[in-house]
CSV table of C-alpha atoms in Angstrom, one decimal:
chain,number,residue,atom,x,y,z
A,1,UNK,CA,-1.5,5.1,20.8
A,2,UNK,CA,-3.1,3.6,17.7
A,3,UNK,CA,-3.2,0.4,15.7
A,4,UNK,CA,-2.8,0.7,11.8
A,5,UNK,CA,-3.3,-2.1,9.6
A,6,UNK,CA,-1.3,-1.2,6.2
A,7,UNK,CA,-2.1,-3.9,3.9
A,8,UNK,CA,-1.4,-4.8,0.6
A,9,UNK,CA,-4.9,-5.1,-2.5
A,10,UNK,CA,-5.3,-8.3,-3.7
A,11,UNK,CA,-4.9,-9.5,-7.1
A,12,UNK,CA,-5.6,-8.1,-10.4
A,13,UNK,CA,-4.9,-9.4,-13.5
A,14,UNK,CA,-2.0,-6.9,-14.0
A,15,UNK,CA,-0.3,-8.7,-11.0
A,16,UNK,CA,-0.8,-12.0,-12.4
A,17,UNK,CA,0.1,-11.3,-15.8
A,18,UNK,CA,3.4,-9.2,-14.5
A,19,UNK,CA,2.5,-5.6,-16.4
A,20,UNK,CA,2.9,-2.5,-14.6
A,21,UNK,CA,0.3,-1.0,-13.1
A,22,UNK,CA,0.5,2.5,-11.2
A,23,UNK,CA,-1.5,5.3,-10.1
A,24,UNK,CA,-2.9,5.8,-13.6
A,25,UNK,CA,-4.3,2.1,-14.2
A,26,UNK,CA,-7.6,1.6,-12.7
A,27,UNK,CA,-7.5,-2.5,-12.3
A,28,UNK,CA,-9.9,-4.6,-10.7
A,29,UNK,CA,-9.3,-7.8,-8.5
A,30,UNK,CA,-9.4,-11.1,-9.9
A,31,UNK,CA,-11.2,-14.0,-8.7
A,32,UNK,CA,-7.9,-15.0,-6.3
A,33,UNK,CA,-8.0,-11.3,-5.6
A,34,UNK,CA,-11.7,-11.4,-4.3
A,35,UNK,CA,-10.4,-15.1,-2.6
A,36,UNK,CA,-7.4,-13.0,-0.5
A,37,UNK,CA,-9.8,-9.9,0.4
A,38,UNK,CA,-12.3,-12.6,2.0
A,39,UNK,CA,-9.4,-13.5,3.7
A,40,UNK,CA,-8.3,-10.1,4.9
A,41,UNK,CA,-11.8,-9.9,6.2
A,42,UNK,CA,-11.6,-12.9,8.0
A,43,UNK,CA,-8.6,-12.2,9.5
A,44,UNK,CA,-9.6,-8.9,10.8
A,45,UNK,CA,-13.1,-10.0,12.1
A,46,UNK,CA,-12.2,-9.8,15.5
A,47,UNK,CA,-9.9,-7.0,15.7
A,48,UNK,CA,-11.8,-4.0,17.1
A,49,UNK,CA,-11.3,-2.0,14.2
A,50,UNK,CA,-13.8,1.1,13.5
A,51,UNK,CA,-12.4,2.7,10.3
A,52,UNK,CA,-11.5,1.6,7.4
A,53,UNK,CA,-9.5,3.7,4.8
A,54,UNK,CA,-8.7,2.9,1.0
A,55,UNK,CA,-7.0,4.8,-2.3
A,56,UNK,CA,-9.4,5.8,-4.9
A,57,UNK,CA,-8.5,3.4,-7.0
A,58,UNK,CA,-10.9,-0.2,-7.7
A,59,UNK,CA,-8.2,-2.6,-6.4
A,60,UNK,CA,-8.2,-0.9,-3.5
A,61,UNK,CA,-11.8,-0.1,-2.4
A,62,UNK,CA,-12.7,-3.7,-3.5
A,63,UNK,CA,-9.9,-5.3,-1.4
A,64,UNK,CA,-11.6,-3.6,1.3
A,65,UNK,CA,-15.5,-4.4,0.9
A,66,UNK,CA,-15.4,-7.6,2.5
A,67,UNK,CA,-14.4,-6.1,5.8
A,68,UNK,CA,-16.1,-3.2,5.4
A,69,UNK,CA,-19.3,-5.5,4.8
A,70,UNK,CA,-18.3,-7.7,8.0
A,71,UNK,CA,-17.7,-4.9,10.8
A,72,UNK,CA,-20.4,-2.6,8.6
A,73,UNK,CA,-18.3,0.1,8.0
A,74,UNK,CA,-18.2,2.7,5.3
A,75,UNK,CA,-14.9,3.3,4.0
A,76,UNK,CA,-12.9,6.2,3.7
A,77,UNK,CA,-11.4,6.7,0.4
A,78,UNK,CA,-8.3,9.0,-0.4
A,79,UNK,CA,-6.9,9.9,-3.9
A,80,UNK,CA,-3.6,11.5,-2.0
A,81,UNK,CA,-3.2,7.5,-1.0
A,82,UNK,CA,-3.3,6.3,-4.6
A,83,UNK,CA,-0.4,4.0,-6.1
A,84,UNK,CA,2.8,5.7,-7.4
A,85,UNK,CA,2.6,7.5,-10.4
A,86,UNK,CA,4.8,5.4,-12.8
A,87,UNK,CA,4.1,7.0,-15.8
A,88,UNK,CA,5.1,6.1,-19.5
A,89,UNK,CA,5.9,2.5,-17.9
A,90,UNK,CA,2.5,1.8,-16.8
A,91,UNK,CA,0.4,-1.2,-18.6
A,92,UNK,CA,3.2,-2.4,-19.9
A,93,UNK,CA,5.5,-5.9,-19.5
A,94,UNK,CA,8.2,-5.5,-16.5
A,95,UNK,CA,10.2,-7.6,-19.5
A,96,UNK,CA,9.4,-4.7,-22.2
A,97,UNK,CA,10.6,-1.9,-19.3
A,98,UNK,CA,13.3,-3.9,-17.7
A,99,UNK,CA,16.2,-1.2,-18.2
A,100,UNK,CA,13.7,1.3,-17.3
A,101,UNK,CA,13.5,-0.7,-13.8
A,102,UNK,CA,17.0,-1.3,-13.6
A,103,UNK,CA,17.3,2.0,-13.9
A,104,UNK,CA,15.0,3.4,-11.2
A,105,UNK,CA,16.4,0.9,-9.1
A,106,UNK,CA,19.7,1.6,-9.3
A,107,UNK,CA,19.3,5.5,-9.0
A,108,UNK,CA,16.9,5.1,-5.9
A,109,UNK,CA,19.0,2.9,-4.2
A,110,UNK,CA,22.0,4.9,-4.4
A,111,UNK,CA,20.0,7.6,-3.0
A,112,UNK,CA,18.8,9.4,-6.2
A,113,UNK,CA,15.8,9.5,-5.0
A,114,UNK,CA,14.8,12.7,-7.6
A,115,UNK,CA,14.5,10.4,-10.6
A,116,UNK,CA,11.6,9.8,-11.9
A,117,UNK,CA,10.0,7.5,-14.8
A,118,UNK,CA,8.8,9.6,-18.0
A,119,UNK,CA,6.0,11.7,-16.8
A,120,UNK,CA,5.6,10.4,-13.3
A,121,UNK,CA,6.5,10.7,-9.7
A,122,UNK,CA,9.1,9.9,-8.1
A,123,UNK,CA,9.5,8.3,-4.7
A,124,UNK,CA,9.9,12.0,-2.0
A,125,UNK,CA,6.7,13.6,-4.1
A,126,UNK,CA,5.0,10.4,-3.2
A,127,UNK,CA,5.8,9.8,0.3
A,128,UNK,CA,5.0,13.4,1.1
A,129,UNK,CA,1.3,13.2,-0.5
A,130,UNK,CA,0.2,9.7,1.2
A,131,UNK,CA,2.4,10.5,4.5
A,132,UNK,CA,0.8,13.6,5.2
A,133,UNK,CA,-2.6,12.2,4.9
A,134,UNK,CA,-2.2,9.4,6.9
A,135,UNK,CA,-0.7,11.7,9.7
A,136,UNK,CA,-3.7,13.9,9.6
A,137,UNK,CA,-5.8,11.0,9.5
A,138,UNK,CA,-4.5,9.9,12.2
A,139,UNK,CA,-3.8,12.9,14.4
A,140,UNK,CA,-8.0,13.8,14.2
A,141,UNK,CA,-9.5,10.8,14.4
A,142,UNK,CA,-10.5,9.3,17.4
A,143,UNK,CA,-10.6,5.7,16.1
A,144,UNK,CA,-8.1,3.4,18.1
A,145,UNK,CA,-7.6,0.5,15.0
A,146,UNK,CA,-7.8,2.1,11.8
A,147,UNK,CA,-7.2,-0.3,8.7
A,148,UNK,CA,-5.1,1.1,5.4
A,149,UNK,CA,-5.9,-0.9,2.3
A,150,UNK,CA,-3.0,0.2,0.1
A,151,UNK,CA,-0.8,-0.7,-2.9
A,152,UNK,CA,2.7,-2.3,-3.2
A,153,UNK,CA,4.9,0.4,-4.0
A,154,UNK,CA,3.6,3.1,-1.7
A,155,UNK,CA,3.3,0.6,0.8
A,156,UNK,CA,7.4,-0.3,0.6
A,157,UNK,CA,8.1,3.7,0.3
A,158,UNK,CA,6.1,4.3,3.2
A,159,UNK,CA,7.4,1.9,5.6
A,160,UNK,CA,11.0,2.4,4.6
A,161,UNK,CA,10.5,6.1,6.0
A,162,UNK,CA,8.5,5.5,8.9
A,163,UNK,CA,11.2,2.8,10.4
A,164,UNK,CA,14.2,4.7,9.7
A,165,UNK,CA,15.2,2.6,6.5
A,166,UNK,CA,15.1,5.7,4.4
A,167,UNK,CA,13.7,5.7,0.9
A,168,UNK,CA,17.0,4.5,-0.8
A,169,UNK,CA,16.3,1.2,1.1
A,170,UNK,CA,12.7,0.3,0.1
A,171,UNK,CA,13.3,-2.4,-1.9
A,172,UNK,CA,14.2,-3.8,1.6
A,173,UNK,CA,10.2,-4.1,2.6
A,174,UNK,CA,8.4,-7.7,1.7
A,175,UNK,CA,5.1,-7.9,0.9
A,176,UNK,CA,2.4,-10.0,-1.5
A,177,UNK,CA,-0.5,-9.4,-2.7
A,178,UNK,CA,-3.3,-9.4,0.2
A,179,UNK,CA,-0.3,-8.9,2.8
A,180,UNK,CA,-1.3,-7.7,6.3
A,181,UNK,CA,1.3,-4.8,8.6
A,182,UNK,CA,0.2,-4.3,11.9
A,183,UNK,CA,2.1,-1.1,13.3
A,184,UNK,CA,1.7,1.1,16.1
A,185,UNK,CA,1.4,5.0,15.7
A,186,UNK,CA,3.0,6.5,19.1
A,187,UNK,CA,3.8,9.9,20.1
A,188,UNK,CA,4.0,10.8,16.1
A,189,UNK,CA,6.3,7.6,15.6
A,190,UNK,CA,5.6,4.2,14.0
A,191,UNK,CA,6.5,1.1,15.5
A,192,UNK,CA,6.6,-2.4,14.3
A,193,UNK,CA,4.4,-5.1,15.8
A,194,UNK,CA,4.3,-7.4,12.9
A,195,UNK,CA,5.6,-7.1,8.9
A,196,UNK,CA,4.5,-8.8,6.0
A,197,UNK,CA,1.6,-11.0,7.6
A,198,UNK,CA,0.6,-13.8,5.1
A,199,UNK,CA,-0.5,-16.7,7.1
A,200,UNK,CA,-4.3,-16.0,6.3
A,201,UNK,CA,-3.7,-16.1,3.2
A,202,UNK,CA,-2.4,-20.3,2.8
């Protein structure tokens, strides 16, 4: 039995200004973002963690350098566990895309889960590439608490799978910005121990 920690980046600028960001924008924290990653950290301090895994992207790895600093570990980093791919929607306003939302939300929720924004991925292509590294990172590593510093989207479409929501019911998973899942990984099945975690972050 192993102990993830899936947890949300903290805050970029994109996030606080409401634009779309994606696999394909390459955004920094801000300063509350740097303010909820200390907080991660401090959270975490105690928990006998001894990996410590990230997307390639900045938001990510930076979310994760506090802990990584404070248990003096070296991170893992993972393209395959980038953001979603969203495409021609990407740096732009969610006011400016809104139908474009609408749309995707209403075809994925029905169960359409095929459709895709204008040259990006949809939400099958992208569980398939971060599931199956997360599974193989976690089949052939011998680390007991392994931390997943991850991104909103992909967090939602993973989750939704590995609790028997299905994909069409993601929208169903809460999270924030610096948010903290604590999971178990079982006999090749996830378990919940706590969602959403956001009390280190008042």
């Amino acid at each position: 039995m192993k102990q993830l920690y899936i947890i949300r980046h903290g805050e970029t600028e994109f996030n606080k200004s409401h634009l779309m960001q994606g696999r394909g924008i390459n955004a920094s924290l801000n300063d509350k973002g740097m303010q909820q990653a200390l907080a991660i950290s401090i959270y975490l301090k105690d928990k006998p963690v001894s990996k410590i895994v990230t997307s390639s992207l900045n938001r990510a790895k930076e979310s994760a350098e506090p802990l990584c600093k404070t248990l003096d570990l070296r991170p893992e980093e993972f393209s395959a566990l980038d953001e979603m791919d969203f495409g021609d929607l990407e740096g732009k306003s969610f006011e400016e895309v809104k139908s474009d939302l609408v749309h995707l939300h209403e075809s994925w929720s029905s169960g359409n889960l095929e459709v895709a924004p204008e040259k990006g991925e949809n939400p099958t292509e992208v569980f398939k590439r971060a599931n199956s590294k997360i599974v193989e990172i976690l089949e052939f590593s011998n680390d007991e608490q392994i931390v997943f510093m991850l991104h909103g989207r992909l967090i939602r479409i993973l989750l939704s799978e590995w609790l028997g929501l299905g994909l069409k019911n993601m929208h169903q998973i809460e999270h924030q910005n610096g948010a903290i899942n604590h999971l178990v990984w079982n006999n090749g099945a996830f378990e919940v121990v706590e969602l959403n975690i956001i009390e280190h972050l008042n």
